[in-house]
């Protein structure tokens, strides 16, 4: 499958991996937009949020609790951070394997551009 995140998960192309387990991998974003910019990527290939089914309910919850735990361990939980999942063209999605951006280390604008 021609999916860059599947290739990273299968170790066909390199990435800086911060954490992984049977469900997900956390990688450094190749073009960081914040002092801390990581991607929480499920190991299962799901193209967009539109493709989620009830099978993924637990997985999505796990992504959020993993993000919150990571925030605590990076000492950014109190200052705050931002979690983003883009969907399709208007959302700005460029990699069609769902992922959550974990961004921290500066203040973010609202609404986003
Ligand atoms: P999206 O635009 O789909 O919301 O987010 C895709 C993210 O993946 C972007 O922030 C982009 O910088 C990152 N990205 C794209 N290609 C690679 C890659 O090969 N390796 C890593 N680590 N990140 C990538
Ligand atoms: Zn994939």
PDB file of N, CA and C in Angstrom, residues 7-109:
ATOM      1  N   UNK A   7       4.285   2.785   5.797  1.00  0.00           N
ATOM      2  CA  UNK A   7       5.702   2.464   5.547  1.00  0.00           C
ATOM      3  C   UNK A   7       6.558   2.747   6.773  1.00  0.00           C
ATOM      4  N   UNK A   8       6.259   3.824   7.491  1.00  0.00           N
ATOM      5  CA  UNK A   8       6.991   4.103   8.736  1.00  0.00           C
ATOM      6  C   UNK A   8       6.698   3.001   9.761  1.00  0.00           C
ATOM      7  N   UNK A   9       5.422   2.631   9.898  1.00  0.00           N
ATOM      8  CA  UNK A   9       5.039   1.582  10.856  1.00  0.00           C
ATOM      9  C   UNK A   9       5.724   0.261  10.516  1.00  0.00           C
ATOM     10  N   UNK A  10       5.851  -0.020   9.212  1.00  0.00           N
ATOM     11  CA  UNK A  10       6.495  -1.272   8.777  1.00  0.00           C
ATOM     12  C   UNK A  10       8.013  -1.151   8.662  1.00  0.00           C
ATOM     13  N   UNK A  11       8.547  -0.015   9.094  1.00  0.00           N
ATOM     14  CA  UNK A  11       9.989   0.251   9.086  1.00  0.00           C
ATOM     15  C   UNK A  11      10.591   0.189   7.690  1.00  0.00           C
ATOM     16  N   UNK A  12       9.787   0.564   6.696  1.00  0.00           N
ATOM     17  CA  UNK A  12      10.311   0.633   5.317  1.00  0.00           C
ATOM     18  C   UNK A  12      10.943   1.988   5.058  1.00  0.00           C
ATOM     19  N   UNK A  13      10.509   3.015   5.785  1.00  0.00           N
ATOM     20  CA  UNK A  13      11.181   4.307   5.738  1.00  0.00           C
ATOM     21  C   UNK A  13      11.377   4.783   7.175  1.00  0.00           C
ATOM     22  N   UNK A  14      12.450   5.564   7.399  1.00  0.00           N
ATOM     23  CA  UNK A  14      12.783   5.951   8.772  1.00  0.00           C
ATOM     24  C   UNK A  14      11.912   7.073   9.311  1.00  0.00           C
ATOM     25  N   UNK A  15      11.834   7.123  10.624  1.00  0.00           N
ATOM     26  CA  UNK A  15      11.172   8.226  11.326  1.00  0.00           C
ATOM     27  C   UNK A  15      11.708   8.214  12.736  1.00  0.00           C
ATOM     28  N   UNK A  16      11.653   9.375  13.379  1.00  0.00           N
ATOM     29  CA  UNK A  16      12.010   9.408  14.791  1.00  0.00           C
ATOM     30  C   UNK A  16      10.805   8.946  15.588  1.00  0.00           C
ATOM     31  N   UNK A  17      10.912   7.765  16.158  1.00  0.00           N
ATOM     32  CA  UNK A  17       9.797   7.150  16.888  1.00  0.00           C
ATOM     33  C   UNK A  17       9.985   7.401  18.380  1.00  0.00           C
ATOM     34  N   UNK A  18       8.997   8.062  18.988  1.00  0.00           N
ATOM     35  CA  UNK A  18       9.080   8.353  20.421  1.00  0.00           C
ATOM     36  C   UNK A  18       8.498   7.224  21.253  1.00  0.00           C
ATOM     37  N   UNK A  19       7.537   6.532  20.695  1.00  0.00           N
ATOM     38  CA  UNK A  19       6.846   5.498  21.469  1.00  0.00           C
ATOM     39  C   UNK A  19       6.085   4.620  20.497  1.00  0.00           C
ATOM     40  N   UNK A  20       5.958   3.340  20.818  1.00  0.00           N
ATOM     41  CA  UNK A  20       5.005   2.520  20.078  1.00  0.00           C
ATOM     42  C   UNK A  20       4.555   1.348  20.918  1.00  0.00           C
ATOM     43  N   UNK A  21       3.356   0.883  20.618  1.00  0.00           N
ATOM     44  CA  UNK A  21       2.833  -0.330  21.229  1.00  0.00           C
ATOM     45  C   UNK A  21       1.997  -1.041  20.169  1.00  0.00           C
ATOM     46  N   UNK A  22       1.186  -1.994  20.564  1.00  0.00           N
ATOM     47  CA  UNK A  22       0.471  -2.771  19.542  1.00  0.00           C
ATOM     48  C   UNK A  22      -0.575  -1.958  18.787  1.00  0.00           C
ATOM     49  N   UNK A  23      -1.004  -0.832  19.388  1.00  0.00           N
ATOM     50  CA  UNK A  23      -2.103  -0.059  18.789  1.00  0.00           C
ATOM     51  C   UNK A  23      -1.653   1.161  17.991  1.00  0.00           C
ATOM     52  N   UNK A  24      -0.591   1.801  18.447  1.00  0.00           N
ATOM     53  CA  UNK A  24      -0.214   3.069  17.817  1.00  0.00           C
ATOM     54  C   UNK A  24       1.283   3.323  17.897  1.00  0.00           C
ATOM     55  N   UNK A  25       1.701   4.301  17.100  1.00  0.00           N
ATOM     56  CA  UNK A  25       3.090   4.754  17.122  1.00  0.00           C
ATOM     57  C   UNK A  25       3.057   6.276  17.257  1.00  0.00           C
ATOM     58  N   UNK A  26       4.036   6.822  17.968  1.00  0.00           N
ATOM     59  CA  UNK A  26       4.161   8.278  18.086  1.00  0.00           C
ATOM     60  C   UNK A  26       5.476   8.681  17.447  1.00  0.00           C
ATOM     61  N   UNK A  27       5.371   9.534  16.412  1.00  0.00           N
ATOM     62  CA  UNK A  27       6.571   9.942  15.677  1.00  0.00           C
ATOM     63  C   UNK A  27       6.730  11.460  15.733  1.00  0.00           C
ATOM     64  N   UNK A  28       7.953  11.885  15.497  1.00  0.00           N
ATOM     65  CA  UNK A  28       8.253  13.314  15.351  1.00  0.00           C
ATOM     66  C   UNK A  28       7.743  13.768  13.995  1.00  0.00           C
ATOM     67  N   UNK A  29       7.031  14.896  13.945  1.00  0.00           N
ATOM     68  CA  UNK A  29       6.614  15.429  12.647  1.00  0.00           C
ATOM     69  C   UNK A  29       7.857  15.899  11.891  1.00  0.00           C
ATOM     70  N   UNK A  30       7.909  15.568  10.594  1.00  0.00           N
ATOM     71  CA  UNK A  30       9.090  15.884   9.786  1.00  0.00           C
ATOM     72  C   UNK A  30       9.215  17.389   9.539  1.00  0.00           C
ATOM     73  N   UNK A  31       8.134  18.125   9.660  1.00  0.00           N
ATOM     74  CA  UNK A  31       8.156  19.575   9.443  1.00  0.00           C
ATOM     75  C   UNK A  31       7.439  20.247  10.616  1.00  0.00           C
ATOM     76  N   UNK A  32       8.081  20.274  11.784  1.00  0.00           N
ATOM     77  CA  UNK A  32       7.391  20.710  13.001  1.00  0.00           C
ATOM     78  C   UNK A  32       6.918  22.153  12.928  1.00  0.00           C
ATOM     79  N   UNK A  33       5.711  22.396  13.423  1.00  0.00           N
ATOM     80  CA  UNK A  33       5.108  23.730  13.445  1.00  0.00           C
ATOM     81  C   UNK A  33       5.018  24.271  14.868  1.00  0.00           C
ATOM     82  N   UNK A  34       5.691  23.630  15.787  1.00  0.00           N
ATOM     83  CA  UNK A  34       5.725  24.037  17.184  1.00  0.00           C
ATOM     84  C   UNK A  34       6.972  23.411  17.809  1.00  0.00           C
ATOM     85  N   UNK A  35       7.438  23.949  18.953  1.00  0.00           N
ATOM     86  CA  UNK A  35       8.622  23.356  19.585  1.00  0.00           C
ATOM     87  C   UNK A  35       8.466  21.857  19.844  1.00  0.00           C
ATOM     88  N   UNK A  36       7.257  21.435  20.171  1.00  0.00           N
ATOM     89  CA  UNK A  36       6.962  19.996  20.259  1.00  0.00           C
ATOM     90  C   UNK A  36       5.855  19.715  19.256  1.00  0.00           C
ATOM     91  N   UNK A  37       6.123  18.854  18.304  1.00  0.00           N
ATOM     92  CA  UNK A  37       5.120  18.507  17.292  1.00  0.00           C
ATOM     93  C   UNK A  37       5.286  17.030  16.954  1.00  0.00           C
ATOM     94  N   UNK A  38       4.408  16.236  17.521  1.00  0.00           N
ATOM     95  CA  UNK A  38       4.447  14.785  17.329  1.00  0.00           C
ATOM     96  C   UNK A  38       3.142  14.333  16.700  1.00  0.00           C
ATOM     97  N   UNK A  39       3.188  13.170  16.086  1.00  0.00           N
ATOM     98  CA  UNK A  39       2.005  12.602  15.450  1.00  0.00           C
ATOM     99  C   UNK A  39       1.683  11.272  16.126  1.00  0.00           C
ATOM    100  N   UNK A  40       0.457  11.159  16.598  1.00  0.00           N
ATOM    101  CA  UNK A  40      -0.019   9.904  17.200  1.00  0.00           C
ATOM    102  C   UNK A  40      -0.760   9.165  16.089  1.00  0.00           C
ATOM    103  N   UNK A  41      -0.195   8.032  15.681  1.00  0.00           N
ATOM    104  CA  UNK A  41      -0.663   7.356  14.472  1.00  0.00           C
ATOM    105  C   UNK A  41      -1.113   5.934  14.808  1.00  0.00           C
ATOM    106  N   UNK A  42      -2.383   5.603  14.602  1.00  0.00           N
ATOM    107  CA  UNK A  42      -2.804   4.213  14.815  1.00  0.00           C
ATOM    108  C   UNK A  42      -2.075   3.279  13.851  1.00  0.00           C
ATOM    109  N   UNK A  43      -1.759   2.089  14.293  1.00  0.00           N
ATOM    110  CA  UNK A  43      -1.071   1.142  13.394  1.00  0.00           C
ATOM    111  C   UNK A  43      -2.004   0.626  12.303  1.00  0.00           C
ATOM    112  N   UNK A  44      -3.294   0.609  12.587  1.00  0.00           N
ATOM    113  CA  UNK A  44      -4.264   0.171  11.581  1.00  0.00           C
ATOM    114  C   UNK A  44      -4.444   1.275  10.539  1.00  0.00           C
ATOM    115  N   UNK A  45      -4.415   0.912   9.256  1.00  0.00           N
ATOM    116  CA  UNK A  45      -4.608   1.919   8.212  1.00  0.00           C
ATOM    117  C   UNK A  45      -6.081   2.289   8.106  1.00  0.00           C
ATOM    118  N   UNK A  46      -6.365   3.548   8.436  1.00  0.00           N
ATOM    119  CA  UNK A  46      -7.711   4.125   8.278  1.00  0.00           C
ATOM    120  C   UNK A  46      -7.467   5.451   7.572  1.00  0.00           C
ATOM    121  N   UNK A  47      -8.060   5.649   6.405  1.00  0.00           N
ATOM    122  CA  UNK A  47      -7.670   6.786   5.558  1.00  0.00           C
ATOM    123  C   UNK A  47      -8.047   8.133   6.161  1.00  0.00           C
ATOM    124  N   UNK A  48      -9.301   8.282   6.577  1.00  0.00           N
ATOM    125  CA  UNK A  48      -9.750   9.577   7.116  1.00  0.00           C
ATOM    126  C   UNK A  48     -10.693   9.341   8.289  1.00  0.00           C
ATOM    127  N   UNK A  49     -11.015  10.415   8.985  1.00  0.00           N
ATOM    128  CA  UNK A  49     -11.992  10.305  10.084  1.00  0.00           C
ATOM    129  C   UNK A  49     -13.323   9.770   9.569  1.00  0.00           C
ATOM    130  N   UNK A  50     -13.631  10.039   8.296  1.00  0.00           N
ATOM    131  CA  UNK A  50     -14.902   9.566   7.715  1.00  0.00           C
ATOM    132  C   UNK A  50     -14.990   8.046   7.671  1.00  0.00           C
ATOM    133  N   UNK A  51     -13.846   7.382   7.782  1.00  0.00           N
ATOM    134  CA  UNK A  51     -13.815   5.917   7.672  1.00  0.00           C
ATOM    135  C   UNK A  51     -13.886   5.220   9.022  1.00  0.00           C
ATOM    136  N   UNK A  52     -14.032   5.997  10.095  1.00  0.00           N
ATOM    137  CA  UNK A  52     -14.132   5.373  11.420  1.00  0.00           C
ATOM    138  C   UNK A  52     -15.431   4.592  11.557  1.00  0.00           C
ATOM    139  N   UNK A  53     -15.357   3.510  12.289  1.00  0.00           N
ATOM    140  CA  UNK A  53     -16.534   2.703  12.602  1.00  0.00           C
ATOM    141  C   UNK A  53     -16.531   2.451  14.117  1.00  0.00           C
ATOM    142  N   UNK A  54     -17.591   1.900  14.650  1.00  0.00           N
ATOM    143  CA  UNK A  54     -17.608   1.627  16.099  1.00  0.00           C
ATOM    144  C   UNK A  54     -16.437   0.751  16.552  1.00  0.00           C
ATOM    145  N   UNK A  55     -15.838   0.001  15.646  1.00  0.00           N
ATOM    146  CA  UNK A  55     -14.665  -0.808  16.004  1.00  0.00           C
ATOM    147  C   UNK A  55     -13.538   0.048  16.566  1.00  0.00           C
ATOM    148  N   UNK A  56     -13.510   1.305  16.139  1.00  0.00           N
ATOM    149  CA  UNK A  56     -12.404   2.181  16.547  1.00  0.00           C
ATOM    150  C   UNK A  56     -12.709   3.014  17.795  1.00  0.00           C
ATOM    151  N   UNK A  57     -13.870   2.836  18.404  1.00  0.00           N
ATOM    152  CA  UNK A  57     -14.200   3.681  19.560  1.00  0.00           C
ATOM    153  C   UNK A  57     -13.113   3.638  20.630  1.00  0.00           C
ATOM    154  N   UNK A  58     -12.682   2.432  20.953  1.00  0.00           N
ATOM    155  CA  UNK A  58     -11.693   2.293  22.014  1.00  0.00           C
ATOM    156  C   UNK A  58     -10.351   2.889  21.588  1.00  0.00           C
ATOM    157  N   UNK A  59     -10.000   2.662  20.342  1.00  0.00           N
ATOM    158  CA  UNK A  59      -8.739   3.179  19.800  1.00  0.00           C
ATOM    159  C   UNK A  59      -8.682   4.705  19.898  1.00  0.00           C
ATOM    160  N   UNK A  60      -9.775   5.373  19.531  1.00  0.00           N
ATOM    161  CA  UNK A  60      -9.786   6.836  19.553  1.00  0.00           C
ATOM    162  C   UNK A  60      -9.650   7.345  20.990  1.00  0.00           C
ATOM    163  N   UNK A  61     -10.330   6.707  21.907  1.00  0.00           N
ATOM    164  CA  UNK A  61     -10.175   7.080  23.314  1.00  0.00           C
ATOM    165  C   UNK A  61      -8.743   6.864  23.782  1.00  0.00           C
ATOM    166  N   UNK A  62      -8.146   5.787  23.339  1.00  0.00           N
ATOM    167  CA  UNK A  62      -6.764   5.474  23.716  1.00  0.00           C
ATOM    168  C   UNK A  62      -5.804   6.534  23.177  1.00  0.00           C
ATOM    169  N   UNK A  63      -6.067   7.034  21.968  1.00  0.00           N
ATOM    170  CA  UNK A  63      -5.223   8.102  21.408  1.00  0.00           C
ATOM    171  C   UNK A  63      -5.276   9.335  22.304  1.00  0.00           C
ATOM    172  N   UNK A  64      -6.461   9.692  22.784  1.00  0.00           N
ATOM    173  CA  UNK A  64      -6.572  10.882  23.640  1.00  0.00           C
ATOM    174  C   UNK A  64      -5.894  10.676  24.991  1.00  0.00           C
ATOM    175  N   UNK A  65      -6.084   9.530  25.588  1.00  0.00           N
ATOM    176  CA  UNK A  65      -5.445   9.341  26.902  1.00  0.00           C
ATOM    177  C   UNK A  65      -3.929   9.242  26.750  1.00  0.00           C
ATOM    178  N   UNK A  66      -3.473   8.683  25.627  1.00  0.00           N
ATOM    179  CA  UNK A  66      -2.033   8.648  25.369  1.00  0.00           C
ATOM    180  C   UNK A  66      -1.493  10.061  25.211  1.00  0.00           C
ATOM    181  N   UNK A  67      -2.224  10.919  24.509  1.00  0.00           N
ATOM    182  CA  UNK A  67      -1.810  12.316  24.348  1.00  0.00           C
ATOM    183  C   UNK A  67      -1.737  13.010  25.707  1.00  0.00           C
ATOM    184  N   UNK A  68      -2.751  12.802  26.528  1.00  0.00           N
ATOM    185  CA  UNK A  68      -2.772  13.456  27.844  1.00  0.00           C
ATOM    186  C   UNK A  68      -1.621  12.962  28.724  1.00  0.00           C
ATOM    187  N   UNK A  69      -1.322  11.668  28.666  1.00  0.00           N
ATOM    188  CA  UNK A  69      -0.189  11.138  29.436  1.00  0.00           C
ATOM    189  C   UNK A  69       1.132  11.701  28.920  1.00  0.00           C
ATOM    190  N   UNK A  70       1.237  11.832  27.601  1.00  0.00           N
ATOM    191  CA  UNK A  70       2.462  12.385  27.017  1.00  0.00           C
ATOM    192  C   UNK A  70       2.636  13.833  27.458  1.00  0.00           C
ATOM    193  N   UNK A  71       1.530  14.590  27.497  1.00  0.00           N
ATOM    194  CA  UNK A  71       1.602  15.984  27.944  1.00  0.00           C
ATOM    195  C   UNK A  71       2.151  16.058  29.369  1.00  0.00           C
ATOM    196  N   UNK A  72       1.686  15.162  30.225  1.00  0.00           N
ATOM    197  CA  UNK A  72       2.184  15.159  31.607  1.00  0.00           C
ATOM    198  C   UNK A  72       3.669  14.829  31.632  1.00  0.00           C
ATOM    199  N   UNK A  73       4.076  13.814  30.863  1.00  0.00           N
ATOM    200  CA  UNK A  73       5.483  13.411  30.928  1.00  0.00           C
ATOM    201  C   UNK A  73       6.404  14.440  30.280  1.00  0.00           C
ATOM    202  N   UNK A  74       5.879  15.261  29.364  1.00  0.00           N
ATOM    203  CA  UNK A  74       6.688  16.333  28.760  1.00  0.00           C
ATOM    204  C   UNK A  74       6.571  17.635  29.537  1.00  0.00           C
ATOM    205  N   UNK A  75       5.787  17.601  30.625  1.00  0.00           N
ATOM    206  CA  UNK A  75       5.622  18.792  31.468  1.00  0.00           C
ATOM    207  C   UNK A  75       4.933  19.957  30.766  1.00  0.00           C
ATOM    208  N   UNK A  76       4.018  19.662  29.885  1.00  0.00           N
ATOM    209  CA  UNK A  76       3.276  20.724  29.199  1.00  0.00           C
ATOM    210  C   UNK A  76       1.780  20.663  29.517  1.00  0.00           C
ATOM    211  N   UNK A  77       1.403  19.748  30.391  1.00  0.00           N
ATOM    212  CA  UNK A  77      -0.030  19.557  30.667  1.00  0.00           C
ATOM    213  C   UNK A  77      -0.656  20.827  31.249  1.00  0.00           C
ATOM    214  N   UNK A  78       0.030  21.472  32.183  1.00  0.00           N
ATOM    215  CA  UNK A  78      -0.550  22.656  32.816  1.00  0.00           C
ATOM    216  C   UNK A  78      -0.521  23.864  31.888  1.00  0.00           C
ATOM    217  N   UNK A  79       0.563  24.068  31.181  1.00  0.00           N
ATOM    218  CA  UNK A  79       0.628  25.183  30.230  1.00  0.00           C
ATOM    219  C   UNK A  79      -0.395  25.003  29.115  1.00  0.00           C
ATOM    220  N   UNK A  80      -0.543  23.776  28.661  1.00  0.00           N
ATOM    221  CA  UNK A  80      -1.522  23.461  27.625  1.00  0.00           C
ATOM    222  C   UNK A  80      -0.869  23.019  26.329  1.00  0.00           C
ATOM    223  N   UNK A  81      -1.698  22.494  25.468  1.00  0.00           N
ATOM    224  CA  UNK A  81      -1.218  21.914  24.206  1.00  0.00           C
ATOM    225  C   UNK A  81      -2.406  21.813  23.281  1.00  0.00           C
ATOM    226  N   UNK A  82      -2.145  21.407  22.046  1.00  0.00           N
ATOM    227  CA  UNK A  82      -3.247  21.303  21.090  1.00  0.00           C
ATOM    228  C   UNK A  82      -3.206  19.947  20.386  1.00  0.00           C
ATOM    229  N   UNK A  83      -4.372  19.351  20.231  1.00  0.00           N
ATOM    230  CA  UNK A  83      -4.540  18.098  19.490  1.00  0.00           C
ATOM    231  C   UNK A  83      -5.389  18.396  18.272  1.00  0.00           C
ATOM    232  N   UNK A  84      -4.931  17.947  17.112  1.00  0.00           N
ATOM    233  CA  UNK A  84      -5.648  18.259  15.867  1.00  0.00           C
ATOM    234  C   UNK A  84      -5.687  17.013  14.987  1.00  0.00           C
ATOM    235  N   UNK A  85      -6.849  16.753  14.399  1.00  0.00           N
ATOM    236  CA  UNK A  85      -6.934  15.786  13.308  1.00  0.00           C
ATOM    237  C   UNK A  85      -7.611  16.466  12.134  1.00  0.00           C
ATOM    238  N   UNK A  86      -6.906  16.597  11.038  1.00  0.00           N
ATOM    239  CA  UNK A  86      -7.435  17.207   9.824  1.00  0.00           C
ATOM    240  C   UNK A  86      -8.151  16.157   8.989  1.00  0.00           C
ATOM    241  N   UNK A  87      -9.218  16.582   8.306  1.00  0.00           N
ATOM    242  CA  UNK A  87      -9.957  15.637   7.463  1.00  0.00           C
ATOM    243  C   UNK A  87     -10.188  16.211   6.074  1.00  0.00           C
ATOM    244  N   UNK A  88      -9.646  15.506   5.096  1.00  0.00           N
ATOM    245  CA  UNK A  88      -9.854  15.824   3.669  1.00  0.00           C
ATOM    246  C   UNK A  88      -9.386  17.239   3.310  1.00  0.00           C
ATOM    247  N   UNK A  89      -9.781  17.688   2.134  1.00  0.00           N
ATOM    248  CA  UNK A  89      -9.174  18.894   1.564  1.00  0.00           C
ATOM    249  C   UNK A  89      -9.390  20.147   2.406  1.00  0.00           C
ATOM    250  N   UNK A  90     -10.615  20.420   2.790  1.00  0.00           N
ATOM    251  CA  UNK A  90     -10.866  21.651   3.540  1.00  0.00           C
ATOM    252  C   UNK A  90     -10.260  21.598   4.939  1.00  0.00           C
ATOM    253  N   UNK A  91     -10.110  20.414   5.465  1.00  0.00           N
ATOM    254  CA  UNK A  91      -9.464  20.278   6.769  1.00  0.00           C
ATOM    255  C   UNK A  91      -7.959  20.396   6.701  1.00  0.00           C
ATOM    256  N   UNK A  92      -7.404  20.273   5.496  1.00  0.00           N
ATOM    257  CA  UNK A  92      -5.956  20.377   5.331  1.00  0.00           C
ATOM    258  C   UNK A  92      -5.218  19.068   5.492  1.00  0.00           C
ATOM    259  N   UNK A  93      -5.918  17.951   5.329  1.00  0.00           N
ATOM    260  CA  UNK A  93      -5.257  16.648   5.461  1.00  0.00           C
ATOM    261  C   UNK A  93      -4.355  16.387   4.256  1.00  0.00           C
ATOM    262  N   UNK A  94      -3.130  15.983   4.523  1.00  0.00           N
ATOM    263  CA  UNK A  94      -2.183  15.685   3.435  1.00  0.00           C
ATOM    264  C   UNK A  94      -1.712  14.233   3.446  1.00  0.00           C
ATOM    265  N   UNK A  95      -1.813  13.575   4.590  1.00  0.00           N
ATOM    266  CA  UNK A  95      -1.461  12.150   4.666  1.00  0.00           C
ATOM    267  C   UNK A  95      -2.736  11.390   5.016  1.00  0.00           C
ATOM    268  N   UNK A  96      -3.096  10.470   4.144  1.00  0.00           N
ATOM    269  CA  UNK A  96      -4.410   9.817   4.275  1.00  0.00           C
ATOM    270  C   UNK A  96      -4.309   8.496   5.033  1.00  0.00           C
ATOM    271  N   UNK A  97      -3.868   8.642   6.254  1.00  0.00           N
ATOM    272  CA  UNK A  97      -3.824   7.591   7.273  1.00  0.00           C
ATOM    273  C   UNK A  97      -4.030   8.380   8.564  1.00  0.00           C
ATOM    274  N   UNK A  98      -5.142   8.153   9.250  1.00  0.00           N
ATOM    275  CA  UNK A  98      -5.502   9.092  10.322  1.00  0.00           C
ATOM    276  C   UNK A  98      -4.400   9.210  11.372  1.00  0.00           C
ATOM    277  N   UNK A  99      -4.308  10.399  11.909  1.00  0.00           N
ATOM    278  CA  UNK A  99      -3.301  10.714  12.917  1.00  0.00           C
ATOM    279  C   UNK A  99      -3.764  11.935  13.691  1.00  0.00           C
ATOM    280  N   UNK A 100      -3.259  12.049  14.890  1.00  0.00           N
ATOM    281  CA  UNK A 100      -3.538  13.195  15.748  1.00  0.00           C
ATOM    282  C   UNK A 100      -2.242  13.975  15.900  1.00  0.00           C
ATOM    283  N   UNK A 101      -2.289  15.269  15.561  1.00  0.00           N
ATOM    284  CA  UNK A 101      -1.142  16.145  15.827  1.00  0.00           C
ATOM    285  C   UNK A 101      -1.124  16.471  17.317  1.00  0.00           C
ATOM    286  N   UNK A 102       0.014  16.286  17.961  1.00  0.00           N
ATOM    287  CA  UNK A 102       0.228  16.726  19.339  1.00  0.00           C
ATOM    288  C   UNK A 102       1.205  17.886  19.271  1.00  0.00           C
ATOM    289  N   UNK A 103       0.717  19.089  19.610  1.00  0.00           N
ATOM    290  CA  UNK A 103       1.552  20.286  19.472  1.00  0.00           C
ATOM    291  C   UNK A 103       1.602  21.015  20.806  1.00  0.00           C
ATOM    292  N   UNK A 104       2.813  21.450  21.163  1.00  0.00           N
ATOM    293  CA  UNK A 104       2.998  22.107  22.458  1.00  0.00           C
ATOM    294  C   UNK A 104       4.252  22.965  22.414  1.00  0.00           C
ATOM    295  N   UNK A 105       4.433  23.748  23.491  1.00  0.00           N
ATOM    296  CA  UNK A 105       5.651  24.553  23.610  1.00  0.00           C
ATOM    297  C   UNK A 105       5.472  25.998  23.206  1.00  0.00           C
ATOM    298  N   UNK A 106       4.296  26.359  22.763  1.00  0.00           N
ATOM    299  CA  UNK A 106       3.973  27.765  22.488  1.00  0.00           C
ATOM    300  C   UNK A 106       2.457  27.916  22.541  1.00  0.00           C
ATOM    301  N   UNK A 107       2.002  29.175  22.499  1.00  0.00           N
ATOM    302  CA  UNK A 107       0.552  29.426  22.474  1.00  0.00           C
ATOM    303  C   UNK A 107       0.065  29.341  21.030  1.00  0.00           C
ATOM    304  N   UNK A 108      -1.112  28.775  20.847  1.00  0.00           N
ATOM    305  CA  UNK A 108      -1.695  28.622  19.509  1.00  0.00           C
ATOM    306  C   UNK A 108      -2.865  29.575  19.355  1.00  0.00           C
ATOM    307  N   UNK A 109      -3.064  30.042  18.139  1.00  0.00           N
ATOM    308  CA  UNK A 109      -4.145  30.974  17.860  1.00  0.00           C
ATOM    309  C   UNK A 109      -5.484  30.255  17.750  1.00  0.00           C
TER     310      UNK A 109
END
